[in-house]
PDB file of C-alpha atoms (C1' of nucleotides) in Angstrom:
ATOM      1  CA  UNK H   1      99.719 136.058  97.386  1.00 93.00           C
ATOM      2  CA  UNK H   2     100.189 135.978 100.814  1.00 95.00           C
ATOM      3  CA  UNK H   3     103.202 134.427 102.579  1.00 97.00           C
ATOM      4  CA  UNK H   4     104.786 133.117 106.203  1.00 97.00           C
ATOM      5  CA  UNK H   5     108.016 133.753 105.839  1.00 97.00           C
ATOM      6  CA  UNK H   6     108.178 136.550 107.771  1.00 96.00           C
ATOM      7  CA  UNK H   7     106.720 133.917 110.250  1.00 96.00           C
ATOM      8  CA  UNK H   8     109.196 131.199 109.796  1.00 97.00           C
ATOM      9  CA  UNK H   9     112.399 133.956 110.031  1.00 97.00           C
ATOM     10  CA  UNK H  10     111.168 135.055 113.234  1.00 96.00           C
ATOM     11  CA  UNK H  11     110.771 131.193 114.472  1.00 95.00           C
ATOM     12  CA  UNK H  12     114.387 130.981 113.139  1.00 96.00           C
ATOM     13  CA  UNK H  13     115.512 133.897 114.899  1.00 96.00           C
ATOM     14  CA  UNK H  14     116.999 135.335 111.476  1.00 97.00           C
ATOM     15  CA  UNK H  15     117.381 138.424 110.087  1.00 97.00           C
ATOM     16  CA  UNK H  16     116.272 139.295 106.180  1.00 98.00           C
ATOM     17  CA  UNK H  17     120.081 139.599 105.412  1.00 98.00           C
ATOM     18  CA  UNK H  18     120.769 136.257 106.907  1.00 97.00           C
ATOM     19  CA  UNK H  19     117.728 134.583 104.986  1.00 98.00           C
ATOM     20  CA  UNK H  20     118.782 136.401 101.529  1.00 98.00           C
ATOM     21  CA  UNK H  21     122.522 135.303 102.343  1.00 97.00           C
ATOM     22  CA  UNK H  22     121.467 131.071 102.610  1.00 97.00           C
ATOM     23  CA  UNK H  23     119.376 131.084  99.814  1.00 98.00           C
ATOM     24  CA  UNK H  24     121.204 133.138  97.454  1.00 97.00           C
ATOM     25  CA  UNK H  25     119.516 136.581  96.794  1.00 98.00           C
ATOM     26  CA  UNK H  26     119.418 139.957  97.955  1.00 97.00           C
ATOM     27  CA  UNK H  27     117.924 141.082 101.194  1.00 97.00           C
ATOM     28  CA  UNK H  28     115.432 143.563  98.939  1.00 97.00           C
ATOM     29  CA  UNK H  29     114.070 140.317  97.346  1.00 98.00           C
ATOM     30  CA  UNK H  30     113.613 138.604 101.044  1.00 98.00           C
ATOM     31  CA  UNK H  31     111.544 142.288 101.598  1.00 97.00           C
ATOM     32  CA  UNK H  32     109.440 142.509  98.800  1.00 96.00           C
ATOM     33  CA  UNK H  33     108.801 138.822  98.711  1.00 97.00           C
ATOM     34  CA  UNK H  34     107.164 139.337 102.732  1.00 96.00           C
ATOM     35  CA  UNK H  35     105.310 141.833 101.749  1.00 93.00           C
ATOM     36  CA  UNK H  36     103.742 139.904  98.694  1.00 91.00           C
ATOM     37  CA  UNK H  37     104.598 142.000  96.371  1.00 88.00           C
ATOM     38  CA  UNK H  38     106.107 139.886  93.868  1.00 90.00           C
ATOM     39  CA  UNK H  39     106.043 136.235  92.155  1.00 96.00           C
ATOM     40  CA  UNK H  40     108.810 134.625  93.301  1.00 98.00           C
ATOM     41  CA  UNK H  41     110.537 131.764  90.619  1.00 98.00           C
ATOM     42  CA  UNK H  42     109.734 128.292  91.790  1.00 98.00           C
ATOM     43  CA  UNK H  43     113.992 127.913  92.185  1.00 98.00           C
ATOM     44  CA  UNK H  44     113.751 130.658  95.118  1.00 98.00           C
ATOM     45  CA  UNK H  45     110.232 129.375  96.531  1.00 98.00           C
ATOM     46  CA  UNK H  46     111.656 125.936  96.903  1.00 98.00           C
ATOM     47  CA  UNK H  47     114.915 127.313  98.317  1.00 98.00           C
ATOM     48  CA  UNK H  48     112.885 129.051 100.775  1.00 98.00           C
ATOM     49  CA  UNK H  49     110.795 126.542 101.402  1.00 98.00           C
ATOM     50  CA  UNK H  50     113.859 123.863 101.992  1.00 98.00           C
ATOM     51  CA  UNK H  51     115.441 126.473 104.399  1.00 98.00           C
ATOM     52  CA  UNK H  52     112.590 125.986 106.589  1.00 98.00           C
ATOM     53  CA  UNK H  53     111.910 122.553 106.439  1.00 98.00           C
ATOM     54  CA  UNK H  54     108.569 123.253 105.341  1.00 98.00           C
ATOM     55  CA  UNK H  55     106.117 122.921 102.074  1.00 98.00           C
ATOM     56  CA  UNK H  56     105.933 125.517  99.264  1.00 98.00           C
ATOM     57  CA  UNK H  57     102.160 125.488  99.964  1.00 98.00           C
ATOM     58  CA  UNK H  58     102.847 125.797 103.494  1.00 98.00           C
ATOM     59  CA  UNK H  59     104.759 128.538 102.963  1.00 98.00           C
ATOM     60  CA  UNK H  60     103.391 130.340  99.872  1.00 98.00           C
ATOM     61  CA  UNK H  61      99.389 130.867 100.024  1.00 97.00           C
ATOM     62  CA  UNK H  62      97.430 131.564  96.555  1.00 97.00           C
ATOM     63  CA  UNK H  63      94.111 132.601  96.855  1.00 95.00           C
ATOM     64  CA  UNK H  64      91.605 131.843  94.111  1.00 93.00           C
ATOM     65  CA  UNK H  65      91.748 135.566  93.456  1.00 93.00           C
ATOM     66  CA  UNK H  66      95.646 135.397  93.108  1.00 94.00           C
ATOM     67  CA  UNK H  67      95.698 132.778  90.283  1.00 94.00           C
ATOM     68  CA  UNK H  68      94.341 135.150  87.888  1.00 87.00           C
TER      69      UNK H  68
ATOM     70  CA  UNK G   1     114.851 121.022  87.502  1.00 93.00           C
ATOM     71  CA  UNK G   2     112.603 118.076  86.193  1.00 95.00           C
ATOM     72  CA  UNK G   3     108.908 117.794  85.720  1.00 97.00           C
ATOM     73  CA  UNK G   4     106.034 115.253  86.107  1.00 97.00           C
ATOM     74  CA  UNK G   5     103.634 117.535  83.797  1.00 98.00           C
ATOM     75  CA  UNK G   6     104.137 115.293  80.947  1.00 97.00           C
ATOM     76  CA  UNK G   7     103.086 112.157  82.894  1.00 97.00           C
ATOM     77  CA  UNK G   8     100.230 114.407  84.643  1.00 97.00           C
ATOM     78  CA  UNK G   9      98.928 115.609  81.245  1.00 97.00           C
ATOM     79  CA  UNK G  10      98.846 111.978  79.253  1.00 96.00           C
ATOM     80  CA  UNK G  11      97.053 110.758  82.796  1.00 96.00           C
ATOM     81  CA  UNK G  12      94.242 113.452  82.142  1.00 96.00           C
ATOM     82  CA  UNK G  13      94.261 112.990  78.532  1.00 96.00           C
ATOM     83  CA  UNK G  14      95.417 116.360  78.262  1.00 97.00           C
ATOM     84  CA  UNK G  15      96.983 118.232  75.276  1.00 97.00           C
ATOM     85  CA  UNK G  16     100.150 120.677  75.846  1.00 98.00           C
ATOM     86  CA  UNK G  17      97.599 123.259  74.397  1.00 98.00           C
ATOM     87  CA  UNK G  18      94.650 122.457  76.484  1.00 98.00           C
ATOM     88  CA  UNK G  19      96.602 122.836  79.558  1.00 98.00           C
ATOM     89  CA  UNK G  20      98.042 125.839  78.668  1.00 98.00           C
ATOM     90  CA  UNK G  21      94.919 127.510  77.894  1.00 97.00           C
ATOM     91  CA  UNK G  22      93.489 126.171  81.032  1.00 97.00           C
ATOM     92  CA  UNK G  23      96.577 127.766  83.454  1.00 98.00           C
ATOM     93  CA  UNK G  24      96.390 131.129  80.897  1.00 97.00           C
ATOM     94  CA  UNK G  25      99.747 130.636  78.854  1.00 98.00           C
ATOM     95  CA  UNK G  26     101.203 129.707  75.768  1.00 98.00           C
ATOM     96  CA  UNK G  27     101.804 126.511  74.211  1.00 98.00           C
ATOM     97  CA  UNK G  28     104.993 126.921  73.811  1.00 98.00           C
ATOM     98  CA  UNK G  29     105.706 127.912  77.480  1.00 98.00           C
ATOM     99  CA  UNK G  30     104.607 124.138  78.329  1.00 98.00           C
ATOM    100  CA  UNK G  31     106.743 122.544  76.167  1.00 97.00           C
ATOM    101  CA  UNK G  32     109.666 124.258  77.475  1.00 96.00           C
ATOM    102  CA  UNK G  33     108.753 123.747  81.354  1.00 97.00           C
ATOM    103  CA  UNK G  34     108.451 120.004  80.119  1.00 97.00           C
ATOM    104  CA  UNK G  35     111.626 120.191  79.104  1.00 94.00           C
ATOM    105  CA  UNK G  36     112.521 121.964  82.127  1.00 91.00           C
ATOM    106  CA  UNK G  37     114.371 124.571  80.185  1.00 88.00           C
ATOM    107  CA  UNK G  38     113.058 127.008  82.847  1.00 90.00           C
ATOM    108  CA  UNK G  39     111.953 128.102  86.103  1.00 96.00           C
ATOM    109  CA  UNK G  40     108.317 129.066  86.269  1.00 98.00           C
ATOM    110  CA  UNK G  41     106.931 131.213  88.517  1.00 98.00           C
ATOM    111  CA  UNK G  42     105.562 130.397  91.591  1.00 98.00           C
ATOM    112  CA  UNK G  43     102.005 131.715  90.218  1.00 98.00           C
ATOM    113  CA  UNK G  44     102.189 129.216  87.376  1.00 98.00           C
ATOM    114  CA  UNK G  45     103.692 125.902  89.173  1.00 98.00           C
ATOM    115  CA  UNK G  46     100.625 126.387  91.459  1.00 98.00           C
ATOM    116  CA  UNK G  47      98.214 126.702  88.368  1.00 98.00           C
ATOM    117  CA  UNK G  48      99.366 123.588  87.127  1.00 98.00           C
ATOM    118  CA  UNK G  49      99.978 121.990  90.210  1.00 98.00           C
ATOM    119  CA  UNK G  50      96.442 122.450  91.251  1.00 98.00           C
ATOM    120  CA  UNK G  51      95.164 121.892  87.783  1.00 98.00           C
ATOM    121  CA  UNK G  52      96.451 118.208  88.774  1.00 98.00           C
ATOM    122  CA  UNK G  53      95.496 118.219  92.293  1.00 98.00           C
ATOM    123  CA  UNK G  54      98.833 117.520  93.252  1.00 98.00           C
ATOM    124  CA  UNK G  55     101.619 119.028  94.954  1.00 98.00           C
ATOM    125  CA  UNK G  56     104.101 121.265  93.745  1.00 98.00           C
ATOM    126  CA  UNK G  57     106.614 119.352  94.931  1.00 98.00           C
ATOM    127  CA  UNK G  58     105.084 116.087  93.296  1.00 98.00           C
ATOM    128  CA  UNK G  59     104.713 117.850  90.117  1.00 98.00           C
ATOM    129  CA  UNK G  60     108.354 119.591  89.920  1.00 98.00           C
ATOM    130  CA  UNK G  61     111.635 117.932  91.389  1.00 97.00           C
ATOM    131  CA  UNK G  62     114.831 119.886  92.294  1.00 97.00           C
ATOM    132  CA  UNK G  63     118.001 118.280  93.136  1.00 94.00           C
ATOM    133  CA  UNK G  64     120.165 119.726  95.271  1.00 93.00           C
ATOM    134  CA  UNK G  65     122.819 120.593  91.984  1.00 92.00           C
ATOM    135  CA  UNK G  66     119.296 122.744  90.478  1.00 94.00           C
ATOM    136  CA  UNK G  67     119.384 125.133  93.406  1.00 93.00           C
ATOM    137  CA  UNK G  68     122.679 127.132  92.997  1.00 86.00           C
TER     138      UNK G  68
ATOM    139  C1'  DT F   1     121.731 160.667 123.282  1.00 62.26           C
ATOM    140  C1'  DC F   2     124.369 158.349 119.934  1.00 62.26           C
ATOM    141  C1'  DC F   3     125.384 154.345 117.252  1.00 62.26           C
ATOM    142  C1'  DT F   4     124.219 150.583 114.877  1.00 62.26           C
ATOM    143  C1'  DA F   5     121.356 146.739 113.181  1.00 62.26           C
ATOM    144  C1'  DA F   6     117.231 145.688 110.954  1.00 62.26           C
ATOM    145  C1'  DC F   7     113.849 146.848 107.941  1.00 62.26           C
ATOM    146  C1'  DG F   8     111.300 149.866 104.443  1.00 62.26           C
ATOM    147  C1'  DT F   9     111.366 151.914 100.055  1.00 62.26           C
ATOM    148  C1'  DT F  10     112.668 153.948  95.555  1.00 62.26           C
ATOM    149  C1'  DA F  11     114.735 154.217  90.915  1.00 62.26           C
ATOM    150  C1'  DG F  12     117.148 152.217  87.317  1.00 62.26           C
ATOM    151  C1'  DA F  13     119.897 148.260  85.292  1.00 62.26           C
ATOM    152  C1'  DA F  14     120.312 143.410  84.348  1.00 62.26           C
ATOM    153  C1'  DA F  15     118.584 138.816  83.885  1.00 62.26           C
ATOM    154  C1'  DT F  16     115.138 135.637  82.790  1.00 62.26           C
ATOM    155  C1'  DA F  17     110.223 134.069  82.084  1.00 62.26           C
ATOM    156  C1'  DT F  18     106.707 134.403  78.956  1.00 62.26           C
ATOM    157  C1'  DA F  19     104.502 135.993  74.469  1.00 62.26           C
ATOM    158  C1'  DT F  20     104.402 135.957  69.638  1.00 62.26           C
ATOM    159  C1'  DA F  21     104.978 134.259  65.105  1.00 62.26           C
ATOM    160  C1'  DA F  22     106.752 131.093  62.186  1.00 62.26           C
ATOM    161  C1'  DC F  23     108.295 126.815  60.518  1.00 62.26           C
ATOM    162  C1'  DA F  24     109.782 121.744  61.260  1.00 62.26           C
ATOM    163  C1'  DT F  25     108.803 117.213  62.733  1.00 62.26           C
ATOM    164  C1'  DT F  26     106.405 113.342  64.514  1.00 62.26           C
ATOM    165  C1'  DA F  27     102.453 110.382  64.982  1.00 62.26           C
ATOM    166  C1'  DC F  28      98.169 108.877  64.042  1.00 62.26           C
ATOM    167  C1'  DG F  29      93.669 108.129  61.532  1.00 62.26           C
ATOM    168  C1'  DT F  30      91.546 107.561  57.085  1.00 62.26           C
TER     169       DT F  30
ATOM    170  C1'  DA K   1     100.188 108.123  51.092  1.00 62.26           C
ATOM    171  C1'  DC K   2      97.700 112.027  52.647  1.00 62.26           C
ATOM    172  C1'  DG K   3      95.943 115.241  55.979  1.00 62.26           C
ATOM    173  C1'  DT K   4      95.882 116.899  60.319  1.00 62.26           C
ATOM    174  C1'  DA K   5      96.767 117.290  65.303  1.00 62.26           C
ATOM    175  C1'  DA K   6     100.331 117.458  68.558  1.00 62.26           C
ATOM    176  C1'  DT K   7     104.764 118.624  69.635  1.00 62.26           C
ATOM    177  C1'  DG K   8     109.515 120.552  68.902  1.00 62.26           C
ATOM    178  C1'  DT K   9     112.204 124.477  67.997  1.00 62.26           C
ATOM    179  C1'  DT K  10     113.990 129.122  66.734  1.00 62.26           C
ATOM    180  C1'  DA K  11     114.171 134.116  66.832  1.00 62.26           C
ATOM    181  C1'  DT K  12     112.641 138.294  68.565  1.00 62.26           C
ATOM    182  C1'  DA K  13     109.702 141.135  71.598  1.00 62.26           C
ATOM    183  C1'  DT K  14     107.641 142.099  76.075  1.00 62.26           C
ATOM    184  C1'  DA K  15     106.907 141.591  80.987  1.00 62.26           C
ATOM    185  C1'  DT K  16     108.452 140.695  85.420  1.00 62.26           C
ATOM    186  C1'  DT K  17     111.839 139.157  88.707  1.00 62.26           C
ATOM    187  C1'  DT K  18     116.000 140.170  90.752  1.00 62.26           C
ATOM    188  C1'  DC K  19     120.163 143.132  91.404  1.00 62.26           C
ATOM    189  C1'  DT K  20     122.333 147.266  92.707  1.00 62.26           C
ATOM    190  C1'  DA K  21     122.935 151.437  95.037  1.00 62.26           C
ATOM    191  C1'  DA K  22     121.095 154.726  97.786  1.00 62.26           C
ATOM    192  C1'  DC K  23     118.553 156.854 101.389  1.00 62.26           C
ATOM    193  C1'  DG K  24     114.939 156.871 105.198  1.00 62.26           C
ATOM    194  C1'  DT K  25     112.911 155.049 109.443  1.00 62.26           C
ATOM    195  C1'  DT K  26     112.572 152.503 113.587  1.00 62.26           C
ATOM    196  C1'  DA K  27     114.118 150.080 117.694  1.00 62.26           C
ATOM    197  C1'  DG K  28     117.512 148.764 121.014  1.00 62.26           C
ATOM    198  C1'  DG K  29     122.041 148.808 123.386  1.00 62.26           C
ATOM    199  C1'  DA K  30     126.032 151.290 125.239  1.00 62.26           C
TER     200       DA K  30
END
DNA sequence: TCCTAACGTTAGAAATATATAACATTACGT
DNA sequence: ACGTAATGTTATATATTTCTAACGTTAGGA
């Protein structure tokens, strides 16, 4: 899975911390989540999604490949 | 958090078992996303989501009150 | 250079999604 | 009414996300 939220925060001018802090996790989530290492729950993808104005697809891209 | 996959799976004709084999889960974890008893994974809203050809955010629905 | 903010990363605990197996119930066709 | 498919539901196990705490690195300002 790849992901722009490391794109949107830098739009946004915010930090990791300040990203965990609005949405509710830790700023080790908002890390591992850039870096596509995990599968985040739909509850935090929408969150992020919301605090960006933007889609969940928009945000969030699966490859084929991913889905498996 | 509610769902549309009920509606989306009586649309397609579609048993709770067929889709679940088609996205690679059980059964069971349909019913309970129907139900909305929980928070899938990202991974798994898009299987289903795409499964549709629709949205995530057509297929799943958060109000505000689900995201805290 | 030193200090600090921001980010990377690791290891283990805690929480929750999903699997598994089993049984109950509902609905529908014959 | 019977048989069967579809769904509901429970309990326990497993997998994965997320938390927590800690430490390392990098970049920029004073």
């Amino acid at each position: 899975m790849k992901t722009k939220i490391k794109e949107y925060r830098a739009k946004n001018n915010m930090t990791q911390l300040e990203l965990a802090k609005e949405v509710g996790v830790r700023r080790e989530t908002i890390s591992f989540l850039e870096k596509g290492e995990y599968n985040p729950s739909l509850k935090l993808a929408t969150k992020i999604a919301r605090q960006f104005h933007v889609s969940i697809e928009e945000l969030f891209i699966f490859e084929d490949s991913d889905l498996d």
